[in-house]
Coordinates of C-alpha atoms and ligand atoms in Angstrom, one line a residue:
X10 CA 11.3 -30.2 22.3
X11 CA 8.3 -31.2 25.1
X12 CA 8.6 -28.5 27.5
X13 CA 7.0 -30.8 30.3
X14 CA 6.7 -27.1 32.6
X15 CA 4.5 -27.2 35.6
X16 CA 1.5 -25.3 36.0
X17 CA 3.5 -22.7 37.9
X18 CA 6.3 -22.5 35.4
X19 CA 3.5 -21.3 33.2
X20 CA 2.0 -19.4 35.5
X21 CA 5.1 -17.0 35.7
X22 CA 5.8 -17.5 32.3
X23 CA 2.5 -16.1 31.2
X24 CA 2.9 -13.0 34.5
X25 CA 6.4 -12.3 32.5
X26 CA 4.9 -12.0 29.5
X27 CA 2.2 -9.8 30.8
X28 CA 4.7 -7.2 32.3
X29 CA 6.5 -7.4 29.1
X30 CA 3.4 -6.1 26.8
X31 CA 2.3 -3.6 29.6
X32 CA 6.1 -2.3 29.1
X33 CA 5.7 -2.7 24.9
X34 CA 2.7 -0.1 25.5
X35 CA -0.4 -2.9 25.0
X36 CA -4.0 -2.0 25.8
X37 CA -4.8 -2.8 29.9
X38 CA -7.3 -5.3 28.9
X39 CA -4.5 -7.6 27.2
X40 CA -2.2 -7.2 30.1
X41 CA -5.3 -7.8 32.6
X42 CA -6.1 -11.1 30.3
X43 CA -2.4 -12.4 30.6
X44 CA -2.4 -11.5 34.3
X45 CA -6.2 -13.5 35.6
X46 CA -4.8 -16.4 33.2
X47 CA -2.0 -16.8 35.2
X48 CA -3.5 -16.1 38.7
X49 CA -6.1 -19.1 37.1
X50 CA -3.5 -21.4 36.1
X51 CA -1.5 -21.5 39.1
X52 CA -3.5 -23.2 41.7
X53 CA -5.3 -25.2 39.1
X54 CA -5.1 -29.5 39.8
X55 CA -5.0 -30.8 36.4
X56 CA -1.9 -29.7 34.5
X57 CA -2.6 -27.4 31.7
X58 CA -0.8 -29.6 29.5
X59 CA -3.6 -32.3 29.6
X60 CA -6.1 -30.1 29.0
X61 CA -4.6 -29.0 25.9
X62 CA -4.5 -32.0 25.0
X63 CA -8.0 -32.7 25.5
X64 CA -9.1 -30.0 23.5
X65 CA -10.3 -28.0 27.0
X66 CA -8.5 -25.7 27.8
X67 CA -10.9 -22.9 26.5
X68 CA -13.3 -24.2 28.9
X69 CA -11.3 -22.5 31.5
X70 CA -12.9 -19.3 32.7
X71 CA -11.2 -16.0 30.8
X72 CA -9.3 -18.6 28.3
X73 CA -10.2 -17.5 24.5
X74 CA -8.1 -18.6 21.6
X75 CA -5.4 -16.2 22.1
X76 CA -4.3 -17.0 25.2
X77 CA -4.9 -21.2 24.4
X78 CA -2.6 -20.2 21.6
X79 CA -0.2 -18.8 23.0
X80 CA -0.3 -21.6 26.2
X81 CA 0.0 -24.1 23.2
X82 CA 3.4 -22.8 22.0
X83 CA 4.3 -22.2 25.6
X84 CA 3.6 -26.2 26.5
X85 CA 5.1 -27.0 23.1
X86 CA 8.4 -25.2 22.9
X87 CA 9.0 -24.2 26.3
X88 CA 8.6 -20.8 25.9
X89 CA 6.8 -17.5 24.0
X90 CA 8.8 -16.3 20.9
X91 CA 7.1 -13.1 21.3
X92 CA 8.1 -12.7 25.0
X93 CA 11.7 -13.2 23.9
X94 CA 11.7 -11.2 21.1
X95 CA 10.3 -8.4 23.5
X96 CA 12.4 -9.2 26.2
X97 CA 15.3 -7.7 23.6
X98 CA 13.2 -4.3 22.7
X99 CA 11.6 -3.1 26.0
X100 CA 14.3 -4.4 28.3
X101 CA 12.1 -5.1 31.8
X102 CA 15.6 -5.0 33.7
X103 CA 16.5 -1.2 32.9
X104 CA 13.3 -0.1 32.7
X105 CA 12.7 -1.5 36.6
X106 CA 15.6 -0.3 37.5
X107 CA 15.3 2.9 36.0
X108 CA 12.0 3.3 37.6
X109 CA 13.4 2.4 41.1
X110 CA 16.2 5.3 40.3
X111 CA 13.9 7.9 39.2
X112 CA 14.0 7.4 35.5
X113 CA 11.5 7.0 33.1
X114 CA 11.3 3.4 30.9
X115 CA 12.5 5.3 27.7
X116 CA 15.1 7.2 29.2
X117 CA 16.6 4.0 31.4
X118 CA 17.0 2.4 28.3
X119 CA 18.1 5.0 26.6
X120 CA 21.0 5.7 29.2
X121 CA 21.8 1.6 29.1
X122 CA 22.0 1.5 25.6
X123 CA 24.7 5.1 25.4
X124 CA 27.0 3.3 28.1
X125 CA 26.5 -0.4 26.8
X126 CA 24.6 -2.0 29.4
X127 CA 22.0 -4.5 29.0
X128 CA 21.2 -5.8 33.0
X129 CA 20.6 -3.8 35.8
X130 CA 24.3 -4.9 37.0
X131 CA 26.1 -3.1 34.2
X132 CA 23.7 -0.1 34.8
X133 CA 24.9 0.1 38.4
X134 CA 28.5 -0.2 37.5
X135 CA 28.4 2.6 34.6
X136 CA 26.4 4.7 37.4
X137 CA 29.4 4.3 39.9
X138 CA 32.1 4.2 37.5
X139 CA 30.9 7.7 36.3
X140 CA 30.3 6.5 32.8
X141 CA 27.3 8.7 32.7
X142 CA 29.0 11.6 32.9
X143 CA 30.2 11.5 28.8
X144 CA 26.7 10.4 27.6
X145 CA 24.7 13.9 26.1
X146 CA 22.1 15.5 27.9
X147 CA 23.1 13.7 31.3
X148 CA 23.5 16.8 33.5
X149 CA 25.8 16.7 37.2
X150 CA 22.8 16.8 39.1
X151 CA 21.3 13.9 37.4
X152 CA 23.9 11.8 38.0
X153 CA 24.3 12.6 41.8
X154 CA 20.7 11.6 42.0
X155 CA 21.2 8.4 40.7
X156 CA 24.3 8.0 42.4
X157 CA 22.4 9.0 45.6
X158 CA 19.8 6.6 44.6
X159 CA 22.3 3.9 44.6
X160 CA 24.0 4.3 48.0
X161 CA 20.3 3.7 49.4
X162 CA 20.4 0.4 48.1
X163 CA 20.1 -1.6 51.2
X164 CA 17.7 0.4 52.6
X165 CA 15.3 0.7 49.3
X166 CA 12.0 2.4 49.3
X167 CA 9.8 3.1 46.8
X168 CA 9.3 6.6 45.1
X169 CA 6.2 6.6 46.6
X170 CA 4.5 4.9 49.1
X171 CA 2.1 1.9 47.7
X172 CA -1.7 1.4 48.7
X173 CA -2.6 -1.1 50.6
X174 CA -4.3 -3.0 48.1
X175 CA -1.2 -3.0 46.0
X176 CA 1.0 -3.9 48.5
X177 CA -0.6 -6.7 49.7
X178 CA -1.1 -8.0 46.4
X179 CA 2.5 -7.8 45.5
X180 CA 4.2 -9.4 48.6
X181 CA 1.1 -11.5 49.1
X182 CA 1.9 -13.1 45.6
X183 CA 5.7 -13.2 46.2
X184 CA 5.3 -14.6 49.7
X185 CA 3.3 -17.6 48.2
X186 CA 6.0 -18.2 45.7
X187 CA 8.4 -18.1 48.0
X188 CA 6.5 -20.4 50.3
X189 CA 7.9 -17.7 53.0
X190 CA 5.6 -15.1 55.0
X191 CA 4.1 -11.4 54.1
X192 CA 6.0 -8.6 56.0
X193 CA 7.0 -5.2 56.2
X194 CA 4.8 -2.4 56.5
X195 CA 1.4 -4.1 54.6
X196 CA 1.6 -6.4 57.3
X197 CA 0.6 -4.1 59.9
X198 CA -2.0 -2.6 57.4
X199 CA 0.1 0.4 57.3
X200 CA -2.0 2.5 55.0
X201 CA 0.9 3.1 52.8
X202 CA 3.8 0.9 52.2
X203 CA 7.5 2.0 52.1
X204 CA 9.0 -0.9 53.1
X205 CA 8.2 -4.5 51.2
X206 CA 9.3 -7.6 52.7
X207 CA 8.8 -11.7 52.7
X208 CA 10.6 -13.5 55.4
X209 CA 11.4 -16.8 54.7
X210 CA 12.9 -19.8 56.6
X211 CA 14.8 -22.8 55.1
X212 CA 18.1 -24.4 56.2
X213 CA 19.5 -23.1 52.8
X214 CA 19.1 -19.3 52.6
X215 CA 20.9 -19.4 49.4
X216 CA 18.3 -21.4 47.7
X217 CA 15.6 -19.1 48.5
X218 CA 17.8 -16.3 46.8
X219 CA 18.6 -18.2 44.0
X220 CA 14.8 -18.6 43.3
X221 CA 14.0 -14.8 44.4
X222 CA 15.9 -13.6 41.4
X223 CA 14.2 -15.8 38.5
X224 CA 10.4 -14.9 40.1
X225 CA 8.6 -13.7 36.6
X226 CA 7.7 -10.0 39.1
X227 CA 11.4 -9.2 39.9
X228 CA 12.9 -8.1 37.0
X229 CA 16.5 -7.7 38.8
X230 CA 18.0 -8.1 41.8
X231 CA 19.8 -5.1 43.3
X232 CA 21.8 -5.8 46.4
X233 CA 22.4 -9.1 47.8
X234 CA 23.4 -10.7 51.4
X235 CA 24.2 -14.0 52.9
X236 CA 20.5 -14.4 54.2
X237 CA 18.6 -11.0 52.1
X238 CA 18.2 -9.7 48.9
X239 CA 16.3 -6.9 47.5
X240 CA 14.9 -7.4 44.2
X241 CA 12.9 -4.7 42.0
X242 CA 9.6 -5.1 39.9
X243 CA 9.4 -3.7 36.4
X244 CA 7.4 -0.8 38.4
X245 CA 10.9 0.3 40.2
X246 CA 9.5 -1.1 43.2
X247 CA 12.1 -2.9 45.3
X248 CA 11.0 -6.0 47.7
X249 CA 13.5 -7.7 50.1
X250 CA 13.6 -10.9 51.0
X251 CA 15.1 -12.2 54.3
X252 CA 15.9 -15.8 54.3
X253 CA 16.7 -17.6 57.6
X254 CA 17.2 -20.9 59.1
X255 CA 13.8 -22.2 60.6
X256 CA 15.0 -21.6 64.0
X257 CA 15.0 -17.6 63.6
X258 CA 11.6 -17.2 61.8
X259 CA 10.1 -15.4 64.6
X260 CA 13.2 -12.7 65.2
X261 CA 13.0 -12.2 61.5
X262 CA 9.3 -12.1 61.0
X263 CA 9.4 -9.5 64.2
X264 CA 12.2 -7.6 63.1
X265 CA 11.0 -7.0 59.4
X266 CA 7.4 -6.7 60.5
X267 CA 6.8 -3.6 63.3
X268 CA 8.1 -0.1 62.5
X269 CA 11.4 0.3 63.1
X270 CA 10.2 2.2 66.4
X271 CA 8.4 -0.2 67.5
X272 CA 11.5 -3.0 67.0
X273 CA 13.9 -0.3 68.9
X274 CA 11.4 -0.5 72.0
X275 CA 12.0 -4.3 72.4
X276 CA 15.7 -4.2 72.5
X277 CA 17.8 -6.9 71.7
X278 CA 15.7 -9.4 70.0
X279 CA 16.7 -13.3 71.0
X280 CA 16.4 -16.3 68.2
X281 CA 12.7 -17.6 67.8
X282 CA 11.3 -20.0 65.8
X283 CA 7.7 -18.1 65.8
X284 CA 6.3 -14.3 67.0
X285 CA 4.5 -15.9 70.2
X286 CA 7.7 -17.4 71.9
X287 CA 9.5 -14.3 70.9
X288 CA 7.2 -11.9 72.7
X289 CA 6.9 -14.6 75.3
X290 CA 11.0 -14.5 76.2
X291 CA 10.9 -11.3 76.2
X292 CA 8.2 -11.1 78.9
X293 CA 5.9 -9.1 77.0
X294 CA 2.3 -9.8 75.8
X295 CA 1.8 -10.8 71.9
X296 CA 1.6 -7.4 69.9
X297 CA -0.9 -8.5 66.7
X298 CA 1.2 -6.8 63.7
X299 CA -1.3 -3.9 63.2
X300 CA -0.5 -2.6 66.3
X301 CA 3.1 -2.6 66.2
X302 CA 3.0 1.0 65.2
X303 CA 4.8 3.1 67.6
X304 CA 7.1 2.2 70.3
X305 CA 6.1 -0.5 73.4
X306 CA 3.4 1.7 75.2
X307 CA 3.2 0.7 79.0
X308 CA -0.5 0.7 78.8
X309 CA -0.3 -2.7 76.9
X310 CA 1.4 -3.9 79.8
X311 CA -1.7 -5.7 80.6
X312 CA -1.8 -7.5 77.1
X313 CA -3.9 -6.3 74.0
X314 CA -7.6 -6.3 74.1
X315 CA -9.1 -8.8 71.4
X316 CA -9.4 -6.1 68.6
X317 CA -12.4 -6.7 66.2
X318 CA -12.0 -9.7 63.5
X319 CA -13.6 -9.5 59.8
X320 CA -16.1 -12.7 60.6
X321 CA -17.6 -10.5 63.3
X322 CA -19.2 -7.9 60.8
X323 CA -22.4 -8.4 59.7
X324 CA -23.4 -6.2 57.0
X325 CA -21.8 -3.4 55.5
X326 CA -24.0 0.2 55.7
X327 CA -22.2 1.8 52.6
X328 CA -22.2 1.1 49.2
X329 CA -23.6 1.9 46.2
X330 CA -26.0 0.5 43.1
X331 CA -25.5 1.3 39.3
X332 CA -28.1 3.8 39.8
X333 CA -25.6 6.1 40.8
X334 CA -21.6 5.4 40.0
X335 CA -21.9 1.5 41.1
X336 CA -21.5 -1.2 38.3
X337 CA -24.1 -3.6 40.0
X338 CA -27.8 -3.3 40.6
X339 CA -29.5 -3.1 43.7
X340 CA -30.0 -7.0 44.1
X341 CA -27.1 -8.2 42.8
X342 CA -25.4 -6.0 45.8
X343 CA -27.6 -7.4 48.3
X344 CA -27.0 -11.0 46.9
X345 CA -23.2 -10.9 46.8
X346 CA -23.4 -9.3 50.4
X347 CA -25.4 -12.4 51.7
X348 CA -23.1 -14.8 50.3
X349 CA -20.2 -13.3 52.0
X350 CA -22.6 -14.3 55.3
X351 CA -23.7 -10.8 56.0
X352 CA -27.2 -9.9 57.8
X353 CA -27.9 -7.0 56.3
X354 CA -26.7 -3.9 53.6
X355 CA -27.3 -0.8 53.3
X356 CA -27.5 0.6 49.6
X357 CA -26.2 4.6 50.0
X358 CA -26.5 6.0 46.3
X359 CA -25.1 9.4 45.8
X360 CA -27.1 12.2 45.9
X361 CA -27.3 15.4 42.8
X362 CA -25.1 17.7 44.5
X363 CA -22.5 15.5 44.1
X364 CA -22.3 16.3 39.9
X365 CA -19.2 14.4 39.0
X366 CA -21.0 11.3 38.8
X367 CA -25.1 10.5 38.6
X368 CA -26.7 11.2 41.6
X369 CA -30.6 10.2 42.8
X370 CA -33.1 13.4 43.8
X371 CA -36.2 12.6 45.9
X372 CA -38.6 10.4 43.2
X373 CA -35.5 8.2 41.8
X374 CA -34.4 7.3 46.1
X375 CA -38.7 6.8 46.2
X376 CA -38.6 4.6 43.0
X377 CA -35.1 2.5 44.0
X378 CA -37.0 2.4 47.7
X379 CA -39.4 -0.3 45.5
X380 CA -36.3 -2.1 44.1
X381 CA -35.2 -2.1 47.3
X382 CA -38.6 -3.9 48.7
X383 CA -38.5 -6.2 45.9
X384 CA -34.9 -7.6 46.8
X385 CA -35.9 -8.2 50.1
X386 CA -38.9 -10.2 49.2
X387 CA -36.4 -12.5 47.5
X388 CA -33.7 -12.5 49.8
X389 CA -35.1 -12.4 53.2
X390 CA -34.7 -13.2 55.6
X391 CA -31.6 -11.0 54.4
X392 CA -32.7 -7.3 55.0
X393 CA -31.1 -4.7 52.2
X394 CA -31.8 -1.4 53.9
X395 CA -32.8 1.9 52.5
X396 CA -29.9 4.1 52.6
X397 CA -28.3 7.4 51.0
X398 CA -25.0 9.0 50.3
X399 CA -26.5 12.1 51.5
X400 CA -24.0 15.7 50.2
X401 CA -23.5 18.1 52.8
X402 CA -23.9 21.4 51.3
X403 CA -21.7 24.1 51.7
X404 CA -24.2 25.7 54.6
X405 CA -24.5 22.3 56.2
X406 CA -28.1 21.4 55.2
X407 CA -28.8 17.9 53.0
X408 CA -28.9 17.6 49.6
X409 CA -32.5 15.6 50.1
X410 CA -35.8 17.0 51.4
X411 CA -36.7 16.2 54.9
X412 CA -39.3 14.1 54.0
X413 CA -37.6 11.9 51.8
X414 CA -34.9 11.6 54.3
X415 CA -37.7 10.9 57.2
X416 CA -38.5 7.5 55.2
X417 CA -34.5 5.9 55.2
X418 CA -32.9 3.7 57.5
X419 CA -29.7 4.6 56.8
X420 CA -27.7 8.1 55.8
X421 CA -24.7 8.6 55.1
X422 CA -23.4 12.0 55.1
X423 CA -20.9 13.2 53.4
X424 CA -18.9 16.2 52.3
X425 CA -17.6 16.0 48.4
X426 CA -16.7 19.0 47.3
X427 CA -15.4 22.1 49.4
X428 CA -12.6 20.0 51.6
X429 CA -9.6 23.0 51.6
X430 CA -12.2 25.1 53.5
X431 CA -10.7 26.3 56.5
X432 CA -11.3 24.4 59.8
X433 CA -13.7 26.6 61.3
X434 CA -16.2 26.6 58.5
X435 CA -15.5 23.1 57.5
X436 CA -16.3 22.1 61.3
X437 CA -19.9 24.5 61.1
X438 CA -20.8 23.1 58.0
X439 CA -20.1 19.4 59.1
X440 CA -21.6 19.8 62.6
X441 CA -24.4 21.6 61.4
X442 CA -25.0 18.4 59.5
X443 CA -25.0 15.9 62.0
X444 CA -27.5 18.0 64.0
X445 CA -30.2 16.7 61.4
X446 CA -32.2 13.6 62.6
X447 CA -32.1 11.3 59.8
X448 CA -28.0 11.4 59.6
X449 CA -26.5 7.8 61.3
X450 CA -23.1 8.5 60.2
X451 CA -20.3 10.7 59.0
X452 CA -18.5 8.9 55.6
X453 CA -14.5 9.5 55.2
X454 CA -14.8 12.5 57.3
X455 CA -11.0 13.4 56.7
X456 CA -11.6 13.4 52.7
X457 CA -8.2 12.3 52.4
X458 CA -7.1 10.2 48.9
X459 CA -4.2 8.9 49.8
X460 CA -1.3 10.0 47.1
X461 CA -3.3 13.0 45.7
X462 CA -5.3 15.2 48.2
X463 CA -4.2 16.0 52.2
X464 CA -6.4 16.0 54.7
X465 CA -9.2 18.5 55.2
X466 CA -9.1 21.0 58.6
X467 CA -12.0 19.3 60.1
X468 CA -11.9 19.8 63.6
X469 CA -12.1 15.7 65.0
X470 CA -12.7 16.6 68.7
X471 CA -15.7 19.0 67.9
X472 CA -17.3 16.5 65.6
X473 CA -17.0 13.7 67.9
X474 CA -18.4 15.4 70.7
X475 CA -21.4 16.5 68.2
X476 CA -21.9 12.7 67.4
X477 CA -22.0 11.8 71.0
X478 CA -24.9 14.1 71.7
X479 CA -26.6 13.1 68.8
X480 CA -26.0 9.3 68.5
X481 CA -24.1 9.4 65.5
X482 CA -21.6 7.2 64.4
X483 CA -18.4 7.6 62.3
X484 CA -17.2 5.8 59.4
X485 CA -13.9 3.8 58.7
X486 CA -14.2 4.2 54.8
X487 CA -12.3 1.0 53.4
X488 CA -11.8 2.4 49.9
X489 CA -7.8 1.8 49.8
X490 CA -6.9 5.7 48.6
X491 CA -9.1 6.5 51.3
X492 CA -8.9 4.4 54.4
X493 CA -10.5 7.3 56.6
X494 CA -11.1 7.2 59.7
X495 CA -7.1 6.6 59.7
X496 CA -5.3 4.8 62.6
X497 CA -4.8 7.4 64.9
X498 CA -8.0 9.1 64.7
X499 CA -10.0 5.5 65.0
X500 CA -8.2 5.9 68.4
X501 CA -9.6 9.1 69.0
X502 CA -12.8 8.2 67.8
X503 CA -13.1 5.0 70.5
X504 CA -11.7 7.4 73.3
X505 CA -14.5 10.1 72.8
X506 CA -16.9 7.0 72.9
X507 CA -18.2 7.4 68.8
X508 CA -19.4 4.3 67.0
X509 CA -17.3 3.6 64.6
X510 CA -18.7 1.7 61.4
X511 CA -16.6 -0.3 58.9
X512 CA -18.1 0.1 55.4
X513 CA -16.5 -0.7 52.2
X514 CA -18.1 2.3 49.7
X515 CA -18.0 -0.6 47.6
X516 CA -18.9 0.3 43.7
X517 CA -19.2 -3.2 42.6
X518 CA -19.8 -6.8 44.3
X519 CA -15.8 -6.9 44.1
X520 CA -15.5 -4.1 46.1
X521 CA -17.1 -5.6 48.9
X522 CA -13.9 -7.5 49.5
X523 CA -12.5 -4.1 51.1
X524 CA -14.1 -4.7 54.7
X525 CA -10.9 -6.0 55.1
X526 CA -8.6 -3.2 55.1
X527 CA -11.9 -1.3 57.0
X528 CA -11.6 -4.0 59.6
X529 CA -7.6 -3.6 59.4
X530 CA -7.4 0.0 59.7
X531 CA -10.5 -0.4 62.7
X532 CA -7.8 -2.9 64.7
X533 CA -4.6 -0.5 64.5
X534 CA -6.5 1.9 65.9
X535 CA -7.6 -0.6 68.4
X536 CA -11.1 -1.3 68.1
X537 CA -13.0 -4.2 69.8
X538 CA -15.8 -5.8 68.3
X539 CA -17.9 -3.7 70.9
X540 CA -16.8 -0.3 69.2
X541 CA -17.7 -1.5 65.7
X542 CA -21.8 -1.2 65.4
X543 CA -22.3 -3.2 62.6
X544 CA -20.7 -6.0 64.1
X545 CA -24.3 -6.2 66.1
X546 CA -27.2 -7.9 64.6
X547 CA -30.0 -6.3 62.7
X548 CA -32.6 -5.2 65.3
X549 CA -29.2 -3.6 67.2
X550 CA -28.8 -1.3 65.0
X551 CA -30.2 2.4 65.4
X552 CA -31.8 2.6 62.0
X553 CA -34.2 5.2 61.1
X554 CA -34.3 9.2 61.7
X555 CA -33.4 10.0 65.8
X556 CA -36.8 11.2 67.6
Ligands
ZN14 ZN1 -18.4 9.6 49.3
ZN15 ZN1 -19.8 6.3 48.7

């Protein structure tokens, strides 16, 4: 049979098959192959099919002969044996529900197969019809969790709130199968997502639906509506969908974008075909999505100040080579940098103290201070500028003698180790720190990793007043486990009158790509360009220890 499938069609079918060998326990790299090919294929002109054909398909970037193969069988017969054959041993629909319920992939499929169900549907049903009850080592309390699980339905979160990164990927991809729009909580730049959601308009909801539930990354649907459905991925994480005529895009993209504060403060919402006539009936000024946080404050009465875009940033001032934990040298940093249009970067290795990872002592920052010249005599008159990752140690002092520090541009300083101290020493130690004339700025001062580690007790308000005397900036760390400076405290930070920097702590030229969830988390807290210091040329910035 000629399959005649699209370049999409094989897209998902090769994304499918990719969450199907993750679930079958194959090595990351296999999955990651399957994964690129697709996110390749899709958007590709010619069809796949003619360059099979050709014989080129293997000139495609990331394309080796297992993956022509297995697009060769695909384009043949329509589909992957192997993906079928799977499809009846790892069960994606359990396993995503199960995840979504609390259960491990084993044990979801164990449970379906001891009450005879195969789809997520039949799951649900032996869940509510108390079928679980009879089935051995299923305990009362279990089952009122997952009963409890399933009353939620309508409102589903995830077990755990996704980073940014994640989430943006995953509604960012289903948006643009969808042809509908990113919402929900990554689209205010919340820095962790509990609520998933595209919003979609077409004169046929249904439709939209319909397609929803055979996407290749929703491996069953879980409740559905006239005009919303919420589906689950094979991680158990649930995504809604709202589908709407075209004429109630804007109430819908409002209503499933701000916090559910925020949408209380506007009252009754009227139909709108986009955000800007929505805000404009209800006689308020256009809220940009990162801000609609909390509920209508009065002082944006007077409409929003133009908060700082990406395109104004002009170099990032923190990020690191391969001669500490980086995966890139020196000048291939700095080149990638200037071809994302920036002025200037600031390598900021790690120092010794830091131990978990190499770190550079006085003659290796000397010796990569010569690297460092080197790049700029081929790149200029793009300027990479010498900079550290400085430790603070425990008694405040830098993990770099003075006269080593005397000859950088740029230091970062930074606490590593040590962040459940108590907030009094934590606030000594840090202060003490800034007092030191070759520190320009204070890197993710909270020490925060979102999912694993609170917040330290660093004192904000003392810090910020110690930057202020001593011309100090602070740092809105883009990493997206960190993303410190947070919201709130990027507020804080503008208030006192602190610089705040956006820098990406990138390890590779990849991870430059982050200075967009800097520049995101920068705008909820409100920032303008003219708070952001390296959105100011070169000879604006304060490099160089203070006199
Ligand atoms: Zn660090
Ligand atoms: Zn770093």
């Amino acid at each position: 049979m000629a399959a005649d499938l699209d370049n999409a069609e094989i897209a998902d079918a090769l994304e499918r098959y990719a969450s199907l060998l993750d679930l079958s326990g194959s090595g990351y790299y296999t999955v990651r192959a399957y994964r690129r090919a697709a996110e390749l294929i899709r958007p590709l002109p010619t069809p796949v099919a003619d360059l099979l054909r050709q014989g080129k398909v293997q000139t495609l970037r990331g394309i080796g002969p297992g993956i022509a193969a297995v697009l060769e069988e695909l384009v043949t017969s329509g589909e992957i044996a192997r993906a079928r054959e799977l499809e009846g041993e790892v069960e994606p629909e359990l396993v995503g529900l199960g995840r979504y319920l609390g259960l491990g992939p084993q044990r979801a499929v164990e449970l379906g197969r001891a009450v005879g169900a195969r789809t997520a549907g039949e799951l649900r049903e032996a869940i509510a019809a108390g079928r679980l009850a009879s089935v051995r080592g299923v305990g009362p309390k279990t089952e009122a969790k997952l009963r409890a699980a399933l009353a939620r339905e309508h409102e589903a979160r995830p077990r755990r709130g996704l980073l940014l990164n994640r989430a943006r990927e995953l509604v960012g991809t289903l948006a643009v199968q969808l042809e509908g729009h990113l919402a929900g909580d990554p689209r205010r730049w919340a820095d962790v997502s509990n609520r998933l959601a595209v919003v979609c308009a077409s004169p046929r909801p249904e439709q939209v639906l319909d397609r929803f539930a055979t996407l290749p990354l929703i491996v069953a649907v879980i409740d559905r509506r006239p005009d919303r459905a919420i589906g689950v991925t094979v991680e158990g994480i649930p995504v809604e969908v709202v589908a709407v005529p075209p004429e109630r895009l804007g109430t819908e993209l409002v209503r499933a974008t701000g916090s559910s504060e925020f949408v209380a403060s506007l009252g009754a919402l009227p139909a709108a075909a986009d955000e800007e006539s929505l805000f404009r009936e209800l006689g308020r000024p256009f809220v940009p999505p990162e801000l609609r946080e909390a509920a209508w404050a009065p002082s944006l009465a007077t409409g929003v100040p133009p908060l700082v875009e990406l395109d104004e940033v002009r170099g990032d001032l923190h990020v690191h080579s391969d001669e500490s934990d980086g995966k890139a040298t020196v000048f291939e940093m700095a080149e990638a940098a200037r071809d994302r249009g920036y002025d200037y970067l600031a390598i900021c290795d790690h120092t010794k103290n830091v131990r978990v990872v190499p770190g550079l002592d006085g003659d290796d920052v000397r010796r990569q201070g010569e690297e460092i010249a080197a790049a700029n005599e081929r790149l200029a008159p793009f300027r990479v500028l010498r900079g550290i990752e400085c430790d603070i140690l425990p008694d405040g002092s830098l993990d770099l003698p003075d006269d080593i520090l005397t000859d950088l541009e740029w230091v970062q300083a930074s606490v590593h180790a040590g962040q459940r101290g108590s907030a009094d020493a934590m606030t000594k130690r840090v202060v003490e720190a800034l007092r030191h004339p070759s520190v320009s700025c204070l890197s993710h001062p909270k020490g925060r990793i979102i999912n694993h580690r609170p917040e330290n007790a660093l004192d904000l308000e003392q810090v910020f007043e110690a930057m202020i005397e001593e011309g100090v900036a602070v740092e809105v760390n883009g990493l997206p486990d960190r993303l410190d400076l947070r919201d709130a405290y990027v507020r804080a930070a503008i208030d006192a009158g602190v610089p705040i920097v956006c820098s990406t702590d990138a390890h590779s030229t990849r991870g430059l790509g982050n200075m967009q969830l800097s520049v995101a988390t920068a705008r909820r807290g409100g920032a303008t360009a003219a708070d952001v210091l390296n959105t100011r040329p070169l000879d604006r910035l304060p490099l160089g220890p203070r006199s």
